[in-house]
Structures are given as structure tokens and as C-alpha cells.
Coordinates of C-alpha atoms in Angstrom, one line a residue:
X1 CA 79.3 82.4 85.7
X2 CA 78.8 85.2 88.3
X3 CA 81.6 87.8 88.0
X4 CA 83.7 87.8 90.9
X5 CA 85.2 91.1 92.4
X6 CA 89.1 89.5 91.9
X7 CA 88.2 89.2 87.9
X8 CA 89.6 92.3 86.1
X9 CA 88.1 93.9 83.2
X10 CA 90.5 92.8 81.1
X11 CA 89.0 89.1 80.9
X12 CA 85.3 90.0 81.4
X13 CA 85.0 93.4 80.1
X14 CA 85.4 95.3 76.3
X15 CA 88.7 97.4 75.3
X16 CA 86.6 100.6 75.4
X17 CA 85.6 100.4 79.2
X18 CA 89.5 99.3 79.9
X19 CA 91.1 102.6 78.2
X20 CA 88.6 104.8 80.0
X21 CA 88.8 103.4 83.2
X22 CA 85.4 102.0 83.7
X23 CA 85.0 98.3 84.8
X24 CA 87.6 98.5 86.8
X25 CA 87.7 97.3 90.8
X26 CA 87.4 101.5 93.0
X27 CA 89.2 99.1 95.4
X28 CA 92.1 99.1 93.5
X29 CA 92.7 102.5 93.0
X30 CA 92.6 103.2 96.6
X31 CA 94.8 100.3 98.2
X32 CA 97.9 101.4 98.4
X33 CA 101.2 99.5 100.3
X34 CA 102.8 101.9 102.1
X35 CA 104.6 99.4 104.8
X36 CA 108.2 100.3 105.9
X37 CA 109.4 96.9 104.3
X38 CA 108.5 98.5 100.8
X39 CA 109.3 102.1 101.5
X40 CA 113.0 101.5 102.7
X41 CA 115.4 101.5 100.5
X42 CA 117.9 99.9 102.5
X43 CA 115.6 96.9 102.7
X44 CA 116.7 94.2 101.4
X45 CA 114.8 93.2 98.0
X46 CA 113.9 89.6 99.0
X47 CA 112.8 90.5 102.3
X48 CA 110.5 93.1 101.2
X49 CA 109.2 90.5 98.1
X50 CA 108.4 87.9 100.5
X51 CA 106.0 90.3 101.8
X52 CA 104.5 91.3 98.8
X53 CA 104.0 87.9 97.6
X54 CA 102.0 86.7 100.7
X55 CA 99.8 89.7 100.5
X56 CA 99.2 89.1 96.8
X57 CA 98.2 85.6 97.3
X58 CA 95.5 86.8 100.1
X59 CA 94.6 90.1 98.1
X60 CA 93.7 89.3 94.6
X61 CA 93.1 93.6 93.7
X62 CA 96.4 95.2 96.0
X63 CA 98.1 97.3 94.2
X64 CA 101.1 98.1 95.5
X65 CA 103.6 101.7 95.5
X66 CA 107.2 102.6 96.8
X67 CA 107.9 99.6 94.3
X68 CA 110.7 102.1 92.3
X69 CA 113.0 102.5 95.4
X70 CA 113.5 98.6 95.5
X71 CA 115.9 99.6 92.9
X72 CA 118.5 100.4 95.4
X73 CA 122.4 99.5 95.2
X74 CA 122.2 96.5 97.1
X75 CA 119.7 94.8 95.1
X76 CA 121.3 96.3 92.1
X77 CA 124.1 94.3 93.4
X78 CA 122.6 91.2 93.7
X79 CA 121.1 91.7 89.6
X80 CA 124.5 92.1 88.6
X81 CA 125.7 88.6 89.7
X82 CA 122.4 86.9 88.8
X83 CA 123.3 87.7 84.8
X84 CA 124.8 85.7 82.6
X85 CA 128.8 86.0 82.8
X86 CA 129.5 84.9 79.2
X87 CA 126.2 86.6 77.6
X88 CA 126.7 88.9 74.6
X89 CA 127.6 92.5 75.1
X90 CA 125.3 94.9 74.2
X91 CA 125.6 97.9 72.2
X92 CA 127.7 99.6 75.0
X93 CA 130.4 96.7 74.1
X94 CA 130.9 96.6 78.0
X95 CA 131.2 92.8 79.1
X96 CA 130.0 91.7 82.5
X97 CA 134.1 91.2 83.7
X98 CA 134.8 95.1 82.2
X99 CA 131.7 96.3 84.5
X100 CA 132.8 94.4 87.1
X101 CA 136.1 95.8 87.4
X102 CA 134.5 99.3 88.5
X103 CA 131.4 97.9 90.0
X104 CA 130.5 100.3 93.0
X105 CA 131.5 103.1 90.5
X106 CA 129.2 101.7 87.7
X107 CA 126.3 100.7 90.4
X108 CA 127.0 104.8 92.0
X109 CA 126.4 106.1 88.4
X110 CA 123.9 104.1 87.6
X111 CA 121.6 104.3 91.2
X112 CA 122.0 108.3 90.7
X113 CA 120.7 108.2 87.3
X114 CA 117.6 106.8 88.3
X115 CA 116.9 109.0 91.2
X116 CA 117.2 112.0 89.4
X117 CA 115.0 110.2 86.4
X118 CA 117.7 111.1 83.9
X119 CA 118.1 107.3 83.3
X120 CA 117.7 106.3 79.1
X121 CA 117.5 103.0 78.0
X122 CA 120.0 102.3 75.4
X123 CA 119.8 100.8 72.0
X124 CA 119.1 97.2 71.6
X125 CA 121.4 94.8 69.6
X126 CA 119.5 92.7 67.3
X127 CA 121.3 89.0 66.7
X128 CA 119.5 86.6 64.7
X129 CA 120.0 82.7 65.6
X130 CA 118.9 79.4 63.6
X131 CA 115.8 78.2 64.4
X132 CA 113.8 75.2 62.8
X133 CA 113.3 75.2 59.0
X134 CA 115.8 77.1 58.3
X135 CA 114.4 80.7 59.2
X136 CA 116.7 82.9 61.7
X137 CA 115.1 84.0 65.0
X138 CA 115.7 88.1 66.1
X139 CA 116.9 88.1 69.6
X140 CA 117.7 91.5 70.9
X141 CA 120.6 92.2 73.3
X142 CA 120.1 94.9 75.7
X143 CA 123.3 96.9 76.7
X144 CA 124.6 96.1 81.0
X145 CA 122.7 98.6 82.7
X146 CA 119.5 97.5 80.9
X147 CA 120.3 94.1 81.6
X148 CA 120.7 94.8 85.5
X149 CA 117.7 96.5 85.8
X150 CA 115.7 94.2 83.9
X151 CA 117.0 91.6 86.7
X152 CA 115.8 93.1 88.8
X153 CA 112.2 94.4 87.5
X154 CA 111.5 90.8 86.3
X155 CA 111.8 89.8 90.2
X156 CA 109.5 92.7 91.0
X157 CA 107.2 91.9 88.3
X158 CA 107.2 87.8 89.4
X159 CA 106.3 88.5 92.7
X160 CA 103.7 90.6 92.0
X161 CA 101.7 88.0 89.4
X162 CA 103.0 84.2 90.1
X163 CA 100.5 84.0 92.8
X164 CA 97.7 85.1 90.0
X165 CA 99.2 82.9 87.4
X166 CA 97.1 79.8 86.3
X167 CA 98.1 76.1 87.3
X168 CA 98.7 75.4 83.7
X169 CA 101.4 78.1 83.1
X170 CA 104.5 76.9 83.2
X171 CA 106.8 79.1 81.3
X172 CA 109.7 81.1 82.6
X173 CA 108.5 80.3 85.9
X174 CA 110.3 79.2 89.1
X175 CA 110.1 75.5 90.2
X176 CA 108.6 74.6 87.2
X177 CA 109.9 73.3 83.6
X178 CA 109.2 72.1 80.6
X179 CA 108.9 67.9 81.6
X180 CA 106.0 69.6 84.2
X181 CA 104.3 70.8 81.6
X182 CA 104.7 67.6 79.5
X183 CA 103.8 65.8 81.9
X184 CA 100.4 68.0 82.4
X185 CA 99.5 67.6 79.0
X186 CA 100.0 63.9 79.0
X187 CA 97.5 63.4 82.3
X188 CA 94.8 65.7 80.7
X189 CA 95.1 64.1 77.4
X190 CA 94.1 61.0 78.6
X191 CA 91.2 62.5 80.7
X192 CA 89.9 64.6 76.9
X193 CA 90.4 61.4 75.2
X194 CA 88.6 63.5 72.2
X195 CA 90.0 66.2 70.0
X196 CA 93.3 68.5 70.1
X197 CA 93.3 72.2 69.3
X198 CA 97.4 72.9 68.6
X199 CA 98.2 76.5 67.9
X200 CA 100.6 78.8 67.0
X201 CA 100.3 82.5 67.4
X202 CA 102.4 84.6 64.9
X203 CA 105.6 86.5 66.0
X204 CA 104.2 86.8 69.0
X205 CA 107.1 88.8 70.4
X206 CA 106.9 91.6 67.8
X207 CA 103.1 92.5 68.3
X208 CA 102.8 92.8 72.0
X209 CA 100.3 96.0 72.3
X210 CA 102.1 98.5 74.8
X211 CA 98.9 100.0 76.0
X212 CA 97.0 96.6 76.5
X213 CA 100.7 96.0 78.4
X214 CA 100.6 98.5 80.3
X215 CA 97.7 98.5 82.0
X216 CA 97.8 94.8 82.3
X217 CA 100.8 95.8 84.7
X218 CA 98.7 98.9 86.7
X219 CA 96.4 96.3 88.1
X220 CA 99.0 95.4 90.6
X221 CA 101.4 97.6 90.1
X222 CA 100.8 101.8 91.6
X223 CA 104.1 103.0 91.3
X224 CA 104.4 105.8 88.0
X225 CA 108.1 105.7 88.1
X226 CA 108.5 101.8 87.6
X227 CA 105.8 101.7 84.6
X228 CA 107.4 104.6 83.0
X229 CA 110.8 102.7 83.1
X230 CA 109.5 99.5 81.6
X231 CA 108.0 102.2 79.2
X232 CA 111.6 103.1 78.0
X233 CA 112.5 99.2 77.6
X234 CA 109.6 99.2 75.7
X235 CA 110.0 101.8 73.5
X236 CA 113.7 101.5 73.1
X237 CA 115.4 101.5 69.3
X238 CA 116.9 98.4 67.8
X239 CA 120.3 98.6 66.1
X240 CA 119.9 96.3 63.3
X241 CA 123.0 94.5 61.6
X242 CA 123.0 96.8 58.8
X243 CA 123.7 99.9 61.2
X244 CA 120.1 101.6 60.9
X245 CA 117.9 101.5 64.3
X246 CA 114.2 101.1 64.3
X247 CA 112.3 102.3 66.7
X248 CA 109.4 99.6 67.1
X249 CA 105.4 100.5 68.2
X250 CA 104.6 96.9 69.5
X251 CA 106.6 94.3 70.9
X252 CA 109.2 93.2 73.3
X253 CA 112.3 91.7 72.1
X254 CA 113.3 88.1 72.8
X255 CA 116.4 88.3 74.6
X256 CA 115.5 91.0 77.0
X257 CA 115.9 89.2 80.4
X258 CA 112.6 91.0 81.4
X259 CA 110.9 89.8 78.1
X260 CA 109.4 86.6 79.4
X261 CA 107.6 87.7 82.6
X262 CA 105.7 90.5 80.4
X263 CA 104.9 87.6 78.4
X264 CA 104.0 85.9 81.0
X265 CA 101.7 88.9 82.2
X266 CA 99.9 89.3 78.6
X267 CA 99.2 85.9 78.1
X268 CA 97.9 85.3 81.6
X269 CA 95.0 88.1 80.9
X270 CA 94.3 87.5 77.2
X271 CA 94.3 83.7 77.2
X272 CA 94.8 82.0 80.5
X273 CA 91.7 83.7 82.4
X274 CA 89.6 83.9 79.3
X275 CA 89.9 80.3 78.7
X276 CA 88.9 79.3 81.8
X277 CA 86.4 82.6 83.0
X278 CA 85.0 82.5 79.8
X279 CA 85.4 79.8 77.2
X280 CA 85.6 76.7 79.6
X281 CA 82.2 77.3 81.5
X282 CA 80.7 77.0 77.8
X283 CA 82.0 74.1 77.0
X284 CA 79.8 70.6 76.8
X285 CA 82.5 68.2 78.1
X286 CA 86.0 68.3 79.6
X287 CA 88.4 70.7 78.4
X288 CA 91.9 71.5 79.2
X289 CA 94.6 74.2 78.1
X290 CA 98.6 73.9 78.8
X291 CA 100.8 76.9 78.3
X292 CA 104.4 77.5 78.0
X293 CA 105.4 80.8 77.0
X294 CA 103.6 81.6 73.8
X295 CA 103.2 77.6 73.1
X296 CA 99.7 76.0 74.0
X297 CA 97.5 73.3 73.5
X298 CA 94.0 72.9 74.2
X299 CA 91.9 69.6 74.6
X300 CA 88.7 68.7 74.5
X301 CA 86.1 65.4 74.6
X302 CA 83.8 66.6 72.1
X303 CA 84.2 68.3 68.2
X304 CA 82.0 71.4 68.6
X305 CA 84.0 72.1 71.3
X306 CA 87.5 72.5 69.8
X307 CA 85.9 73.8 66.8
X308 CA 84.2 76.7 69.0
X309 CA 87.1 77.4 70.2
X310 CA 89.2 77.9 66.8
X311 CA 86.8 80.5 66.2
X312 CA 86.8 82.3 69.4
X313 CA 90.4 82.6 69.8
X314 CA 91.2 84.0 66.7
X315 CA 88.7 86.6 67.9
X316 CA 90.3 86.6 71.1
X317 CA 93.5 87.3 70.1
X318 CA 92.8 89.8 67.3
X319 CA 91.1 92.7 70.2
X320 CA 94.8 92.4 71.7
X321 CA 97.1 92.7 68.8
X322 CA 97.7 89.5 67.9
X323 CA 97.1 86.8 65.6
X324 CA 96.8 83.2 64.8
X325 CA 99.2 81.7 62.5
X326 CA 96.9 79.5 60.2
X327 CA 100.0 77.0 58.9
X328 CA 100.5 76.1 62.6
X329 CA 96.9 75.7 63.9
X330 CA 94.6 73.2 63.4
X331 CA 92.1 70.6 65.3
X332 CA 92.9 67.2 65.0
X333 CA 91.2 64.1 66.7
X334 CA 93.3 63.0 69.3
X335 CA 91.4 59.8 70.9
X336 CA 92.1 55.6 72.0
X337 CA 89.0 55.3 70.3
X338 CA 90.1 56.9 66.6
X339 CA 92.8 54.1 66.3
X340 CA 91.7 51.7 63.2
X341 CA 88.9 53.6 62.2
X342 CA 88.3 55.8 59.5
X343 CA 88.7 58.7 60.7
X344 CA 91.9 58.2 62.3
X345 CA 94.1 59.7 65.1
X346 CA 96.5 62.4 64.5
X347 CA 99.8 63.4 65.9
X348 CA 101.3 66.6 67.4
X349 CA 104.5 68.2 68.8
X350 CA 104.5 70.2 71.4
X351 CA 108.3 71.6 73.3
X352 CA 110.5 69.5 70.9
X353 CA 107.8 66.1 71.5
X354 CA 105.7 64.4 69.3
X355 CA 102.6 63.1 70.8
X356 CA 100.6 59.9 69.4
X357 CA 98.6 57.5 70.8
X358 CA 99.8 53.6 70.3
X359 CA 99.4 50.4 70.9
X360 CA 101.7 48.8 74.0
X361 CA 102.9 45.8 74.2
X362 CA 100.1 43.9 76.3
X363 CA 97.4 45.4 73.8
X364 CA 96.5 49.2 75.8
X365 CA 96.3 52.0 73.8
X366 CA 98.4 54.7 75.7
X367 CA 99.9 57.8 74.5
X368 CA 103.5 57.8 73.3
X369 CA 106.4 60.5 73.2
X370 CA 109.4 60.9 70.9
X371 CA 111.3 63.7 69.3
X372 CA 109.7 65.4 66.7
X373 CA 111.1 65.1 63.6
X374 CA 111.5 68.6 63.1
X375 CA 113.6 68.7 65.9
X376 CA 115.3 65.5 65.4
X377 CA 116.8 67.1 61.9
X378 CA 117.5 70.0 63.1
X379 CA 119.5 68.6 65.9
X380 CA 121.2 66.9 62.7
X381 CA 122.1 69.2 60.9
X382 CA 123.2 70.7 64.0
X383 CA 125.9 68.5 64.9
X384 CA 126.9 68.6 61.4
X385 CA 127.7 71.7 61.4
X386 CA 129.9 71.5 64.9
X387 CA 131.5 68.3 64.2
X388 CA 132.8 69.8 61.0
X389 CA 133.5 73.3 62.1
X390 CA 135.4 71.1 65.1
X391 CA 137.4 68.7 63.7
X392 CA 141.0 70.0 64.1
X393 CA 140.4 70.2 67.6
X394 CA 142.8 68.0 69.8
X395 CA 140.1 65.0 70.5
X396 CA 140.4 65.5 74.6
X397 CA 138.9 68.5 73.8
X398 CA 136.5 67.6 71.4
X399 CA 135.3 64.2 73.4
X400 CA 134.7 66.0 76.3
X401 CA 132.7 69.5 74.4
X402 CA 130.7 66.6 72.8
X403 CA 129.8 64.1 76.3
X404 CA 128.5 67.9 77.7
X405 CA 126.3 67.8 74.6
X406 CA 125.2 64.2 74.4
X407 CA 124.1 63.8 78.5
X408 CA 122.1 67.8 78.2
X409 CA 120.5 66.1 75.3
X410 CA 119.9 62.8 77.1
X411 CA 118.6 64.8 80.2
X412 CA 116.2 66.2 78.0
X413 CA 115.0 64.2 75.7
X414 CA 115.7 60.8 77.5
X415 CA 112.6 60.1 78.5
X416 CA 110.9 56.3 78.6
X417 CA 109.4 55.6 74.9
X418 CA 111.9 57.9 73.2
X419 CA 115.1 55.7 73.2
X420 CA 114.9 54.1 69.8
X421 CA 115.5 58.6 68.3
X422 CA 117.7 59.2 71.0
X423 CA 120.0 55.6 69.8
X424 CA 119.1 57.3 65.9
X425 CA 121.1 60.5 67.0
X426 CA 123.9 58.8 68.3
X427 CA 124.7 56.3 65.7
X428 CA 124.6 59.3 63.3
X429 CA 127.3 61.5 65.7
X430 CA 129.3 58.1 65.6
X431 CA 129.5 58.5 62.2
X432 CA 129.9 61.9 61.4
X433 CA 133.4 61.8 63.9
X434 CA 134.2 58.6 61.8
X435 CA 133.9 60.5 58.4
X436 CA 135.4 63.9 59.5
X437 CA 138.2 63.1 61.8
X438 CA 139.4 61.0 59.0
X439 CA 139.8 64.0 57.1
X440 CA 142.0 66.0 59.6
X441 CA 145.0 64.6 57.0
X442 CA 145.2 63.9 53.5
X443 CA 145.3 59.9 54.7
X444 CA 143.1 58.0 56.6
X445 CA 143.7 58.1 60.2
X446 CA 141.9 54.6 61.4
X447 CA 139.4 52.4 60.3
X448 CA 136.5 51.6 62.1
X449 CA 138.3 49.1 65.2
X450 CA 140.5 51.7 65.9
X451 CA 137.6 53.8 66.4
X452 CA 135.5 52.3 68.4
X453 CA 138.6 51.8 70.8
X454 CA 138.8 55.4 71.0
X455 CA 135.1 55.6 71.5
X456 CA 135.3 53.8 74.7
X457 CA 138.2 55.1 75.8
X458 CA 136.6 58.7 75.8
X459 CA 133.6 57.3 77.2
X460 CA 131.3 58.7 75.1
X461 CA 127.8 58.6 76.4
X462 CA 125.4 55.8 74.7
X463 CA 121.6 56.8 74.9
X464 CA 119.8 55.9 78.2
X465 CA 116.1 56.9 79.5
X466 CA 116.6 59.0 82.8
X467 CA 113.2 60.0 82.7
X468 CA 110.3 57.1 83.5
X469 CA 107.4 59.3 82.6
X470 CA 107.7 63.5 82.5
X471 CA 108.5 65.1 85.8
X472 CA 109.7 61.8 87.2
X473 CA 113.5 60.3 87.5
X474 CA 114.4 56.9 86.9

């Protein structure tokens, strides 16, 4: 495939020419935006994006300056009440009411600060949460300030790479959700019809290369000031539980509000545009690739194919700092024509889902969706752990805590095929509040017709498919 003057180096070229400048588009060093919607600072931030995004949909090499004084107290303003109200406080144990409270004072300080570049980004929290098999997750909280600014950046940073993100990204990105990417993988599973390449890469979060980061970001972005602040977030300690701070050389932390769009950004150029610059024009037969976030599967119609592409991504992924995870990659045949054979069909989860290909009722093999099972015990031992910790509650309150939980679940979850898990995780809430709310007292409170009266009388929500198909209501 002839290289096109829009494909960066990063996809087509070595790490050695990247560092050292060469490969790299003259025309990009010399385009600069300099329009008064940019260069005001009084301009309102979504006035001034609109812009940029239409001319990075027509201008695949723009990069753009004056990015920096976007950061202005009106849009500052506007971060601040995009955040999360109830989120964690960071190491600055200043919640989002306490800021508010002083908020042109805070927003004064803090707009000052970064004019005179004195601005320091300030510890991170590190949190862990539960995630499947038992192993904790690090999140990092970032103090207020951070958090505002991150709001904003992230905004900056969307607008300037959505428009060169690939079709099958769907991740952290607006109008788009996890059912769309379902539902993509669904469509082009059924056009592979061959072999399934489901992989993992390993703590992806923690071995994000700054440089390779950094100038993924300079390709669009001309502005020294704004790099060297998402340099700070980069390079900013982490306060661990245990009081000591680390001071990480790779990574971003989950949790950061900007986290996801640099994700976003270093996935786009070290697997997105490689798969389909690069590996896709290789391949024999059809071949597909759907991404969200750091989770991606690839399919293909013929064996060599996948199986080139094992090889090559590890490869891939080891020039920019990463690496596969080998207990949560492998190729498995994934075809209507592998069921009753020998060499039979496989199964795979992919965003909480298990896909397998079945029999339907009049006789056609079509592919089939339910929960994992991972996430089907983990969701067990989830409500376990509430109902229990809940029990004392007055049961208004508890009902109603628990019909929030049931219909997000259904939303979810509830989609056409998955009913007889989603009717499994009911009947085992039902009785879990049967066996703990009759422990509230040292004698039994009711038996089980006394129960089910207050069951209907709370209304609590029975399992119904709201989904027919991903991406489509009932």
C-alpha cells in the first residue's frame, strides 16, 4: 500500500527515525493555527473547538498553537461543573461542595498559577477497587485542581483526534457505547465466519511510554506549554495507602479524568492504524478488529491469518512498551461451520458478554450473547456482599437502593438471548433478601408468602430484554 502523506511515522516508520525527527510530514512543522477564535482567551472553549474539529476533519497534518490559553476562567468554569459532585477527594481532601463555596477565588488562584507557569501537579491518591477474580484494581485520584484541568485538556485533546480515530474505536468516546461496539463485533463476526484472535494486553495503564506519548500528541498538537502540562500529570507521584509516594516512569493512572483519551491517542497509533495500514492489506481473507479502550478482538476467515497476527502483535506492542498477556490471549475457531465437527467452536467474552455460536430454534446457526460467567459471579458475590452489609436498613430504603440496581443491570445486560442469566440473578437476590432479612432479629420475620407479598408491594423489578439486538431498543 502506497504511503499516503496523512500517515504518520508512527504507523509506517521505525522508533529511531521518530525520536530524531525524520519521517515526519515538513508540513506539519510549519502549519500553525493562529485564528483569533484560538488566540482569544475570552473565547468561549466550544466555540473555538468547533472550529478546530472541522479543520481537523479536512486537514489530516494541522497542528495547531494558542491551544494553552483555552485554559481561561470561563472554560475553567464550565470543567468545574462537568466533574463528578460525589467523586473522591483527592490528596488536597478538598471536596467539589468545599471548592465550590469559594469558586471565583479558587478559579483566580488557580488561572494565575498557570499564567505565570508556577502551576504543580499534586500527588495522586491511589484507591484500589474489586475487580474479577478476586484481584484489586489501582485507581488513582487526582486532587481538584488536577481534576479541572484534566476536564478540560481531555476536551482539547478529543477534538483534536476523534475525527482521526478509526470506525471501530469505541471507547470513552462521545455518542458511542459499549452495545455499539457489541453490536459491531456481532455484524463482522458473521461476515469472518472463521477464526477469533481475543487478547489482553497486560496492565496496560502502568506501561504507557511517555516519550512514545508524547509525540503521539505533537502531531496535532504545537503548543509547548500544554504538552509540558500533561507532562506534569504524567510524571506526577502517587501516595500509596501505606504513606510512601512513588514517582512512576511509565503509565497513566486509571482514574485520571484525562486517562482515557491518552489511551485513546496511544492505542489509535500503535494498534488501530497498524492493523489496518499495515497488517490488514496482508491479509488473505476478511479481517476485522473492534476496540474499546484497551479491550479488542480481531477476526478473521482463514487460520494463517489470525495466527500471523499473534505473532505480529506481540511484536507490535513490545517496540511501544507494552506487552501481551499470554493467559488472556489466544486464537480460537469461531465458525457456523465448526459446530459438530471435530474441531469444534469456541467461545469468548468480550465487555461483560460471552459470545457462541448456536443453534436457533428453526435450525440456523446464529451467534448468541449472555453474561459471562466471570461476570455473572462476580455480580454474585457482589450482591452478597451489599445485601448483607444492608440488611438493617429500613426496607423502603433498601427496596428502592436495590430497583436502581436491578433496572442499571437490566439496561445493560438485558439484551434478547440473555434472559434465562438475567432471571438466574434475580432468583438468587430473591433469595439472599429472604435468608438475610430474616436475620435482622433473633426470630424469623416471615416465611416465604409473606415475602413475596412484600416483593410485589415494593415492585421489585423481574428480568425483561429491553435490548432486541445491541444498539437497538425494544
Amino acid at each position: 500500500m502506497a504511503r499516503r502523506e496523512s500517515d504518520p511515522s508512527i504507523v509506517l516508520g521505525g522508533r529511531e527515525s521518530l525520536l530524531h525527527g525524520e519521517g515526519v510530514d515538513n508540513s506539519m512543522q510549519d502549519t500553525k493555527e493562529t485564528s483569533a477564535g484560538i488566540d482569544r482567551p475570552d473565547k468561549l472553549m466550544s466555540t473555538s473547538l468547533c472550529r478546530i474539529s472541522g479543520i481537523c476533519k479536512r486537514d489530516k497534518v494541522r497542528r495547531f498553537r494558542g491551544l494553552y490559553t483555552l485554559l481561561n476562567k470561563t472554560n475553567l468554569r464550565t470543567a468545574f461543573y462537568k466533574l463528578n459532585s460525589r467523586a473522591a477527594f483527592g490528596v488536597d481532601r478538598i471536596s467539589f461542595q468545599d471548592y465550590e463555596d469559594n469558586l471565583d477565588e479558587n478559579l483566580d488562584e488557580l488561572v494565575e498559577s498557570l499564567k505565570q507557569k508556577r502551576y504543580r501537579a499534586k500527588l495522586i491518591r491511589r484507591v484500589y477497587i474489586p475487580k474479577t477474580g478476586g484481584k484489586l484494581r489501582p485507581l488513582g485520584v487526582p486532587s481538584i485542581n488536577d481534576k479541572i484541568l484534566q476536564m478540560a485538556v481531555s476536551e482539547i485533546l478529543t477534538t483534536l483526534f476523534d475525527a482521526d480515530f478509526q470506525d471501530f474505536s469505541y471507547g470513552y468516546r462521545s455518542g458511542r457505547n459499549a452495545h455499539d461496539a457489541l453490536d459491531r463485533l456481532q455484524k463482522d463476526l458473521y461476515e469472518c465466519k472463521g477464526y477469533v484472535v481475543e487478547a489482553d494486553i497486560k496492565s496496560f495503564f502502568d506501561n504507557l511510554d511517555h516519550k512514545w506519548l508524547v509525540r503521539m500528541l505533537e502531531l496535532r498538537i504545537d503548543d509547548r506549554a500544554l504538552i509540558r502540562l500533561i507532562r506534569k500529570w504524567l510524571k506526577a507521584g502517587v501516595l500509596l495507602p501505606t504513606g510512601k509516594v512513588e514517582y512512576p516512569q511509565t503509565g497513566s493512572p486509571q482514574g485520571g479524568i484525562i486517562s482515557p483519551v491518552l489511551a485513546n491517542i496511544y492505542l489509535h497509533y500503535c494498534l488501530d492504524l497498524w492493523f489496518v495500514k499495515k497488517f490488514q492489506t496482508q491479509c488473505r481473507g476478511i479481517s476485522s478488529l473492534v476496540r474499546y479502550a484497551d479491550d479488542f478482538v480481531a477476526g478473521f476467515q482463514y487460520r494463517e491469518d489470525a495466527t500471523l497476527y499473534m505473532e505480529c502483535l506481540k511484536i507490535r506492542l513490545e517496540k511501544f512498551g507494552l506487552e501481551v498477556c499470554e493467559d488472556k490471549t489466544r486464537l480460537i475457531r469461531f465458525s457456523r461451520f465448526g459446530m459438530g465437527t471435530k474441531e469444534r467452536n469456541g467461545r469468548f467474552d468480550f465487555l461483560g458478554f460471552e459470545f457462541k455460536w448456536q443453534l436457533s430454534r428453526n435450525g440456523k446457526a446464529v451467534i448468541t450473547t449472555e453474561t459471562s460467567k466471570a461476570k455473572l459471579k462476580q455480580t454474585m458475590r457482589t450482591m452478597k456482599e451489599w445485601v448483607k452489609a444492608h440488611r438493617n436498613c429500613r426496607l423502603r430504603n433498601l427496596f428502592t437502593r436495590l430497583q436502581q440496581k436491578l433496572l442499571g443491570y437490566y439496561n445493560y445486560y438485558g439484551v434478547r438471548g440473555n434472559f434465562r442469566r438475567m432471571k438466574t440473578v434475580y432468583q438468587f437476590l430473591v433469595r439472599l433478601l429472604y435468608k438475610w432479612l430474616n436475620r435482622r432479629s433473633q426470630r424469623r420475620s416471615f416465611n416465604w408468602a409473606v415475602f413475596e407479598v412484600i416483593l410485589a408491594y415494593y415492585e421489585l423489578p423481574r428480568p425483561r430484554i429491553v435490548c432486541d439486538g445491541f444498539g437497538a431498543r425494544c
